[in-house]
Tab-separated table of C-alpha atoms and ligand atoms in Angstrom:
chain	number	residue	atom	x	y	z
U	1	MET	CA	0.032	-0.032	-0.084
U	2	ARG	CA	2.892	2.294	0.754
U	3	ALA	CA	4.263	1.851	-2.740
U	4	MET	CA	0.828	2.374	-4.347
U	5	VAL	CA	0.303	5.713	-2.178
U	6	GLU	CA	3.829	6.804	-3.060
U	7	ALA	CA	2.751	6.342	-6.827
U	8	PHE	CA	-0.044	8.738	-6.357
U	9	PRO	CA	1.369	11.525	-8.427
U	10	SER	CA	2.636	9.178	-11.250
U	11	LEU	CA	-0.970	7.297	-11.395
U	12	LEU	CA	-2.401	10.672	-12.308
U	13	SER	CA	-0.677	10.664	-15.638
U	14	LEU	CA	-0.809	6.817	-16.222
U	15	THR	CA	-3.754	6.838	-18.630
U	16	LYS	CA	-6.411	9.184	-19.979
U	17	PRO	CA	-9.857	8.334	-21.552
U	18	ASP	CA	-9.981	7.265	-25.065
U	19	PRO	CA	-10.618	10.147	-27.606
U	20	SER	CA	-13.963	8.404	-28.696
U	21	ILE	CA	-15.270	8.543	-25.042
U	22	MET	CA	-14.580	12.227	-24.903
U	23	THR	CA	-16.312	12.903	-28.174
U	24	MET	CA	-19.310	10.965	-26.832
U	25	ALA	CA	-19.213	13.074	-23.722
U	26	SER	CA	-18.969	16.390	-25.854
U	27	GLN	CA	-21.887	15.095	-28.010
U	28	ALA	CA	-24.003	14.374	-24.849
U	29	PHE	CA	-23.124	17.730	-23.600
U	30	SER	CA	-24.150	19.351	-26.976
U	31	SER	CA	-27.458	17.424	-27.095
U	32	GLY	CA	-28.547	19.394	-23.774
U	33	LEU	CA	-28.184	17.215	-20.953
U	34	HIS	CA	-30.581	17.879	-17.972
U	35	GLY	CA	-28.023	16.520	-15.360
U	36	ILE	CA	-25.035	14.314	-14.583
U	37	CYS	CA	-24.946	11.531	-12.182
U	38	ILE	CA	-21.748	9.902	-10.867
U	39	ALA	CA	-22.461	6.386	-9.180
U	40	GLY	CA	-19.819	4.132	-7.292
U	41	MET	CA	-19.185	2.965	-3.809
U	42	GLY	CA	-16.189	3.184	-1.318
U	43	GLY	CA	-12.929	3.820	-3.027
U	44	SER	CA	-14.623	3.971	-6.283
U	45	ALA	CA	-16.916	6.614	-5.253
U	46	ILE	CA	-14.461	9.212	-3.949
U	47	ALA	CA	-13.378	10.608	-7.368
U	48	GLY	CA	-16.907	11.372	-8.130
U	49	GLN	CA	-17.401	13.285	-4.954
U	50	MET	CA	-14.140	15.355	-5.532
U	51	ALA	CA	-15.291	15.929	-9.247
U	52	LYS	CA	-18.613	17.220	-7.805
U	53	ALA	CA	-17.086	19.432	-5.166
U	54	LEU	CA	-14.855	21.045	-7.760
U	55	LEU	CA	-17.231	21.338	-10.816
U	56	ALA	CA	-20.840	21.690	-9.463
U	57	GLN	CA	-20.622	25.257	-9.352
U	58	LYS	CA	-19.341	25.437	-12.958
U	59	ALA	CA	-22.063	23.065	-14.268
U	60	GLN	CA	-25.386	24.471	-15.806
U	61	VAL	CA	-26.920	21.327	-14.975
U	62	PRO	CA	-27.172	19.228	-11.641
U	63	LEU	CA	-24.106	17.200	-10.946
U	64	ILE	CA	-24.797	14.587	-8.366
U	65	THR	CA	-23.202	11.723	-6.836
U	66	TRP	CA	-24.981	8.439	-5.984
U	67	ARG	CA	-23.806	5.730	-3.414
U	68	ASP	CA	-26.721	3.407	-3.264
U	69	TYR	CA	-28.853	0.874	-5.359
U	70	GLU	CA	-30.902	2.139	-8.323
U	71	LEU	CA	-30.959	5.786	-9.101
U	72	PRO	CA	-32.939	8.735	-7.869
U	73	ARG	CA	-36.126	9.118	-10.276
U	74	CYS	CA	-34.867	12.536	-11.362
U	75	VAL	CA	-32.181	10.773	-13.525
U	76	THR	CA	-33.883	10.174	-16.865
U	77	LYS	CA	-32.971	9.535	-20.565
U	78	ASP	CA	-31.658	13.123	-20.694
U	79	TRP	CA	-29.169	12.490	-17.963
U	80	ALA	CA	-25.476	11.272	-18.411
U	81	VAL	CA	-24.516	8.444	-15.793
U	82	ILE	CA	-20.931	7.500	-14.998
U	83	CYS	CA	-20.686	4.263	-13.124
U	84	VAL	CA	-17.437	3.718	-11.441
U	85	SER	CA	-16.320	0.296	-10.000
U	86	TYR	CA	-12.973	-0.876	-9.711
U	87	SER	CA	-13.792	-4.424	-9.693
U	88	GLY	CA	-16.952	-3.992	-11.917
U	89	ASN	CA	-18.873	-6.369	-9.477
U	90	THR	CA	-20.169	-3.947	-6.827
U	91	GLU	CA	-23.836	-4.909	-6.175
U	92	GLU	CA	-25.025	-1.292	-5.553
U	93	THR	CA	-22.993	0.193	-8.695
U	94	LEU	CA	-24.368	-2.617	-11.160
U	95	SER	CA	-27.847	-1.750	-9.862
U	96	ALA	CA	-27.304	1.916	-10.606
U	97	PHE	CA	-25.884	0.734	-14.071
U	98	GLU	CA	-28.968	-1.327	-14.833
U	99	THR	CA	-31.455	1.457	-13.720
U	100	ALA	CA	-29.514	3.842	-15.988
U	101	LYS	CA	-29.621	1.503	-19.000
U	102	LYS	CA	-33.507	0.955	-18.368
U	103	VAL	CA	-34.076	4.700	-18.130
U	104	GLY	CA	-31.774	5.201	-21.382
U	105	SER	CA	-29.493	7.713	-19.765
U	106	ALA	CA	-26.105	8.503	-21.669
U	107	LEU	CA	-23.895	5.765	-19.810
U	108	PHE	CA	-20.065	6.025	-19.324
U	109	ILE	CA	-18.308	3.161	-17.362
U	110	VAL	CA	-14.944	3.384	-15.640
U	111	THR	CA	-13.898	-0.133	-14.351
U	112	THR	CA	-11.201	-2.944	-14.777
U	113	GLY	CA	-13.678	-5.619	-15.759
U	114	GLY	CA	-16.150	-7.754	-13.886
U	115	ALA	CA	-19.829	-8.000	-14.625
U	116	ILE	CA	-20.144	-4.318	-15.600
U	117	LEU	CA	-17.780	-4.698	-18.405
U	118	GLU	CA	-19.543	-8.019	-19.667
U	119	GLN	CA	-22.727	-5.859	-19.787
U	120	SER	CA	-21.148	-2.669	-21.532
U	121	LYS	CA	-20.667	-4.268	-25.105
U	122	ASP	CA	-21.539	-1.174	-27.019
U	123	LEU	CA	-20.876	1.335	-24.333
U	124	PRO	CA	-17.985	3.854	-23.768
U	125	VAL	CA	-15.755	2.188	-21.073
U	126	ALA	CA	-12.501	3.788	-19.713
U	127	LEU	CA	-10.689	1.042	-18.646
U	128	LEU	CA	-8.449	0.980	-15.299
U	129	PRO	CA	-5.280	-0.815	-14.855
U	130	LYS	CA	-5.770	-4.077	-12.870
U	131	GLY	CA	-3.725	-4.954	-9.585
U	132	ILE	CA	-4.309	-1.856	-7.651
U	133	GLN	CA	-6.353	-1.588	-4.428
U	134	PRO	CA	-9.555	0.330	-5.427
U	135	ARG	CA	-8.890	3.137	-2.878
U	136	ALA	CA	-5.271	3.391	-4.083
U	137	ALA	CA	-6.592	3.770	-7.658
U	138	LEU	CA	-8.215	7.171	-6.716
U	139	PRO	CA	-5.721	9.056	-8.883
U	140	VAL	CA	-6.101	6.853	-11.921
U	141	ILE	CA	-9.891	6.771	-11.620
U	142	PHE	CA	-9.942	10.670	-11.202
U	143	SER	CA	-7.866	11.005	-14.084
U	144	LEU	CA	-10.365	9.127	-16.356
U	145	ALA	CA	-13.624	10.339	-14.470
U	146	LEU	CA	-12.761	14.142	-14.422
U	147	PRO	CA	-12.235	14.537	-18.096
U	148	ILE	CA	-15.345	12.835	-18.856
U	149	VAL	CA	-17.343	15.217	-16.304
U	150	GLU	CA	-15.563	18.212	-17.847
U	151	ALA	CA	-16.711	17.214	-21.407
U	152	LEU	CA	-20.326	16.647	-20.118
U	153	ILE	CA	-20.464	20.062	-18.765
U	154	GLY	CA	-18.643	21.641	-21.650
U	155	ILE	CA	-15.195	22.972	-20.249
U	156	ASP	CA	-11.678	22.271	-21.147
U	157	SER	CA	-9.945	19.112	-19.773
U	158	THR	CA	-7.515	19.232	-16.989
U	159	ASP	CA	-3.935	18.584	-18.132
U	160	PHE	CA	-3.031	15.632	-15.986
U	161	SER	CA	0.513	15.414	-16.941
U	162	LYS	CA	1.215	18.875	-15.466
U	163	LEU	CA	-0.736	18.132	-12.448
U	164	SER	CA	1.141	14.870	-11.822
U	165	VAL	CA	4.520	16.941	-11.769
U	166	VAL	CA	2.977	19.583	-9.629
U	167	LEU	CA	2.210	16.861	-6.979
U	168	GLU	CA	5.450	15.125	-7.328
U	169	GLY	CA	7.245	18.449	-6.297
U	170	LEU	CA	4.791	18.775	-3.261
U	171	VAL	CA	5.867	15.698	-1.507
U	172	LYS	CA	9.264	17.710	-0.846
U	173	ARG	CA	7.234	20.134	1.321
U	174	TRP	CA	5.964	17.395	3.772
U	175	GLY	CA	8.099	17.778	6.905
U	176	ASN	CA	8.726	21.467	6.101
U	177	GLU	CA	5.523	23.589	5.481
U	178	ILE	CA	3.403	20.751	7.002
U	179	MET	CA	4.392	18.045	9.510
U	180	SER	CA	5.519	14.897	7.818
U	181	PRO	CA	2.679	12.181	7.671
U	182	ARG	CA	4.627	10.037	9.897
U	183	ASN	CA	5.109	12.757	12.506
U	184	LEU	CA	1.226	13.400	12.490
U	185	ALA	CA	0.443	9.728	12.526
U	186	GLU	CA	2.800	9.362	15.632
U	187	ARG	CA	0.977	12.479	17.163
U	188	ILE	CA	-2.425	11.038	16.744
U	189	SER	CA	-1.574	7.349	17.213
U	190	SER	CA	-3.428	7.049	20.550
U	191	LEU	CA	-6.230	9.403	19.477
U	192	VAL	CA	-9.282	9.214	17.169
U	193	PRO	CA	-8.759	11.696	14.178
U	194	LEU	CA	-11.933	13.739	13.241
U	195	PHE	CA	-11.171	15.309	9.934
U	196	ILE	CA	-13.053	18.573	8.991
U	197	GLY	CA	-13.160	20.321	5.690
U	198	SER	CA	-15.349	22.918	3.787
U	199	GLY	CA	-16.077	23.251	0.269
U	200	HIS	CA	-13.807	21.234	-1.985
U	201	MET	CA	-12.013	19.972	1.029
U	202	VAL	CA	-14.944	18.241	2.195
U	203	PRO	CA	-14.850	14.976	0.134
U	204	VAL	CA	-10.970	15.124	1.113
U	205	SER	CA	-11.917	14.983	4.878
U	206	TYR	CA	-14.360	12.070	4.116
U	207	ARG	CA	-11.423	10.228	1.865
U	208	ALA	CA	-9.168	10.609	5.062
U	209	LYS	CA	-11.741	9.065	7.363
U	210	CYS	CA	-12.299	6.106	5.047
U	211	GLN	CA	-8.596	5.669	4.496
U	212	ILE	CA	-7.898	5.518	8.061
U	213	ASN	CA	-10.751	2.954	8.442
U	214	GLU	CA	-9.528	0.646	5.556
U	215	ASN	CA	-5.888	1.027	5.749
U	216	ALA	CA	-4.970	1.447	9.394
U	217	LYS	CA	-8.187	-0.360	10.563
U	218	THR	CA	-9.261	2.004	13.190
U	219	VAL	CA	-11.967	4.541	13.886
U	220	ALA	CA	-11.885	7.907	12.407
U	221	PHE	CA	-14.649	10.518	11.789
U	222	SER	CA	-15.303	13.358	9.239
U	223	ALA	CA	-17.438	16.543	9.466
U	224	GLU	CA	-17.726	19.506	7.423
U	225	LEU	CA	-18.069	23.353	7.992
U	226	PRO	CA	-20.181	25.410	8.321
U	227	GLU	CA	-22.722	22.535	9.125
U	228	ALA	CA	-20.357	21.221	12.152
U	229	ASN	CA	-21.003	24.611	13.778
U	230	HIS	CA	-24.472	23.639	14.178
U	231	ASN	CA	-24.378	20.342	15.787
U	232	GLU	CA	-20.571	18.714	16.136
U	233	VAL	CA	-19.421	21.827	18.265
U	234	GLU	CA	-21.784	20.918	20.973
U	235	ALA	CA	-19.788	17.715	21.674
U	236	SER	CA	-16.421	19.084	21.614
U	237	HIS	CA	-16.192	19.190	25.515
U	238	THR	CA	-16.114	15.468	25.418
U	239	TYR	CA	-13.283	15.174	22.878
U	240	LYS	CA	-10.702	14.922	25.496
U	241	GLU	CA	-12.499	12.111	27.363
U	242	TYR	CA	-12.886	10.102	23.934
U	243	GLY	CA	-9.365	10.845	22.782
U	244	ILE	CA	-10.655	12.698	19.610
U	245	VAL	CA	-8.339	15.052	17.762
U	246	PRO	CA	-9.834	17.552	15.215
U	247	ILE	CA	-7.796	17.837	12.110
U	248	PHE	CA	-8.903	20.903	10.102
U	249	LEU	CA	-8.278	20.669	6.381
U	250	ARG	CA	-7.654	24.333	5.332
U	251	SER	CA	-7.786	25.806	1.941
U	252	THR	CA	-6.109	29.000	0.708
U	253	HIS	CA	-9.278	29.497	-1.235
U	254	GLU	CA	-11.435	29.642	2.026
U	255	SER	CA	-13.718	32.881	1.900
U	256	LYS	CA	-13.091	35.327	4.911
U	257	LYS	CA	-16.278	33.964	6.248
U	258	MET	CA	-15.086	30.351	6.199
U	259	SER	CA	-11.705	31.391	7.709
U	260	ALA	CA	-13.261	33.005	10.571
U	261	ARG	CA	-15.494	29.781	11.107
U	262	PHE	CA	-12.327	27.647	11.222
U	263	GLU	CA	-10.525	30.115	13.682
U	264	ALA	CA	-13.742	30.489	15.879
U	265	THR	CA	-14.185	26.744	15.827
U	266	ASP	CA	-10.559	26.486	17.029
U	267	ALA	CA	-11.076	28.733	19.711
U	268	VAL	CA	-14.179	26.931	20.991
U	269	TYR	CA	-12.361	23.490	20.869
U	270	ARG	CA	-9.302	24.926	22.865
U	271	GLN	CA	-11.689	26.081	25.510
U	272	SER	CA	-12.267	22.254	26.236
U	273	ASP	CA	-8.436	21.621	26.185
U	274	CYS	CA	-8.396	20.174	22.818
U	275	ALA	CA	-6.121	21.618	20.266
U	276	PRO	CA	-6.974	20.982	16.476
U	277	VAL	CA	-4.360	20.258	13.948
U	278	HIS	CA	-4.480	22.465	11.057
U	279	VAL	CA	-3.302	21.012	7.600
U	280	ARG	CA	-2.697	23.409	4.798
U	281	LEU	CA	-0.427	23.806	1.753
U	282	SER	CA	-0.207	27.322	0.324
U	283	GLY	CA	-0.157	28.468	-3.453
U	284	LEU	CA	-2.097	25.637	-5.059
U	285	SER	CA	-5.407	25.714	-7.066
U	286	GLU	CA	-8.442	24.225	-5.681
U	287	LEU	CA	-7.858	20.927	-7.765
U	288	GLU	CA	-4.057	20.725	-6.717
U	289	GLU	CA	-5.084	21.265	-3.141
U	290	THR	CA	-7.670	18.556	-3.211
U	291	LEU	CA	-5.198	16.007	-4.615
U	292	ALA	CA	-2.219	17.250	-2.552
U	293	ILE	CA	-3.835	17.009	0.708
U	294	ALA	CA	-5.660	13.596	-0.132
U	295	HIS	CA	-2.177	12.290	-1.095
U	296	TYR	CA	-0.649	13.534	2.163
U	297	LEU	CA	-3.538	11.952	4.348
U	298	ASP	CA	-3.212	8.952	2.132
U	299	MET	CA	0.191	8.622	3.401
U	300	LEU	CA	-0.826	9.272	6.873
U	301	SER	CA	-3.280	6.383	6.712
U	302	VAL	CA	-0.501	3.972	5.848
U	303	ASP	CA	1.929	5.337	8.399
U	304	ALA	CA	-0.775	4.911	11.052
U	305	ALA	CA	-1.390	1.409	9.675
U	306	ASP	CA	2.378	0.635	10.337
U	307	ILE	CA	2.368	2.131	13.695
U	308	ARG	CA	-0.632	0.045	14.666
U	309	GLU	CA	1.058	-3.045	12.781
U	310	VAL	CA	-1.866	-3.909	10.513
U	311	ASP	CA	-1.836	-4.937	6.892
U	312	SER	CA	-2.925	-1.781	5.172
U	313	VAL	CA	-3.877	-3.973	1.933
U	314	ARG	CA	-6.275	-6.342	3.050
U	315	VAL	CA	-9.944	-5.482	3.679
U	316	ASP	CA	-11.163	-8.802	5.046
U	317	LYS	CA	-14.305	-7.489	6.496
U	318	ILE	CA	-15.445	-5.667	3.250
U	319	ALA	CA	-14.772	-8.917	1.531
U	320	GLU	CA	-16.724	-11.125	3.897
U	321	LEU	CA	-19.651	-8.651	3.674
U	322	LYS	CA	-19.780	-8.995	0.101
U	323	ARG	CA	-19.436	-12.882	0.234
U	324	ARG	CA	-22.179	-13.021	2.929
U	325	LEU	CA	-24.470	-10.811	0.787
U	326	ALA	CA	-23.709	-12.924	-2.282
U	327	GLU	CA	-24.518	-16.152	-0.402
U	328	GLY	CA	-27.344	-14.953	1.530
U	329	PHE	CA	-25.500	-14.151	4.733
X	401	PA5	O1	-11.368	0.300	-1.105
X	401	PA5	C1	-12.129	-0.609	-1.312
X	401	PA5	O2	-11.712	-1.826	-1.346
X	401	PA5	C2	-13.709	-0.617	-1.125
X	401	PA5	O3	-14.094	0.668	-0.607
X	401	PA5	C3	-14.212	-0.791	-2.591
X	401	PA5	O4	-13.876	0.176	-3.478
X	401	PA5	C4	-15.636	-0.866	-2.651
X	401	PA5	O5	-16.238	-1.985	-1.962
X	401	PA5	C5	-16.376	-0.929	-4.031
X	401	PA5	O6	-15.850	-1.839	-4.751
X	401	PA5	P1	-15.241	-1.364	-6.247
X	401	PA5	O7	-14.465	-0.272	-6.084
X	401	PA5	O8	-14.724	-2.589	-6.748
X	401	PA5	O9	-16.555	-1.108	-6.979
C-alpha cells in the first residue's frame, strides 16, 4: 500500500480516456443534458465526490453523486450517468448501471472488468489498470472520470501530466511546510482523528476518514464546516474524554467567512483543552489542493497502519460482507 500511495502523483498521468469517449461526452453535452450523476461505492466513489465538489458550481445542470442501489427518479434519458467500479462487480453500482440502462441515460463506465464490463458491449468504457487496491486507484480513476465530467459540462480538460508533476514536487514540502505524515501519525496514534473540511475539502476529509478505516483499520470521523458549527461543536467538551483530535483541512481558497469559522471553531475547541491540528499547503489551485492533501492524508493512513502493525492492503471485513450478501449471509 505504501508503494501504491507513493505512486499517487505518477498514477495521475498513467492513462487518459480514449478520444472516442471524450467525443461521446462532448456530444452528450451538445445534445442538452438535464443532469449528470456519478455512481460508485467506497474507493470507487471518492473521485466522483471530488469531481462534484470541484465542478458543481461550473455546471449549468445538476451534478450529483450516488452511493446506493438504483438511481434517483430525477435521472432520466436526458441525463448522463458515469458508473465507477474498480472490480466491476459491486452490487450497488451494478444496480445503478442497470437502472441507467433501463431509463436510457447516456452511460459511461470506469472499471477494470467484472460484470459491468461484460454488460457494456456497445458502451463507452474507460478501462482502469488491474492490480491496484480500489482506494489506491483514486488518482487513476480521477484522471479518467474528471475529463468525462468536464466534457459533459462543456469545459476544457485538465492537463493531468502537468498536475502529476506539481504533485510530485509537493511531496518535498512534507516535513517542512506541514508536519510529515509519519510525525502526524505518531502524534495522533492513541487518538481518534476527526477530519473537518469545507467546500472542495469536504470529500478530502471523508476520504481521509475512509483511508484511516480501511488502511489503518481503526476508527476515524469526518465532518464539514459550516454544518459542524450547528451540531458537532456541542460535543467538543467530550473530545478529550474520547481521545478525539480534530484535524482541520484548510484551503487557501477559503472565503473570509469560512476562515473566521475555522478560527472561531479552533477557539471553542481549545476551551475544552482540545487543540486542533491545521493542515494546509499554500499556493495551489483548488484541484491541486484537493489531490495534494488527499495524497498527504493517504500517506498518513499508511503510516498509521504501520504504527498499529496492521496490513493496510487486506480488507477482510469488506470481502466477508460482500461474500455473505452474495451467499444470503
Ligand atoms: O477500497 C475498497 O476496497 C472498497 O471501498 C471498494 O472500493 C468498494 O467496496 C467498492 O468496490 P469497487 O471499487 O470494486 O466497486
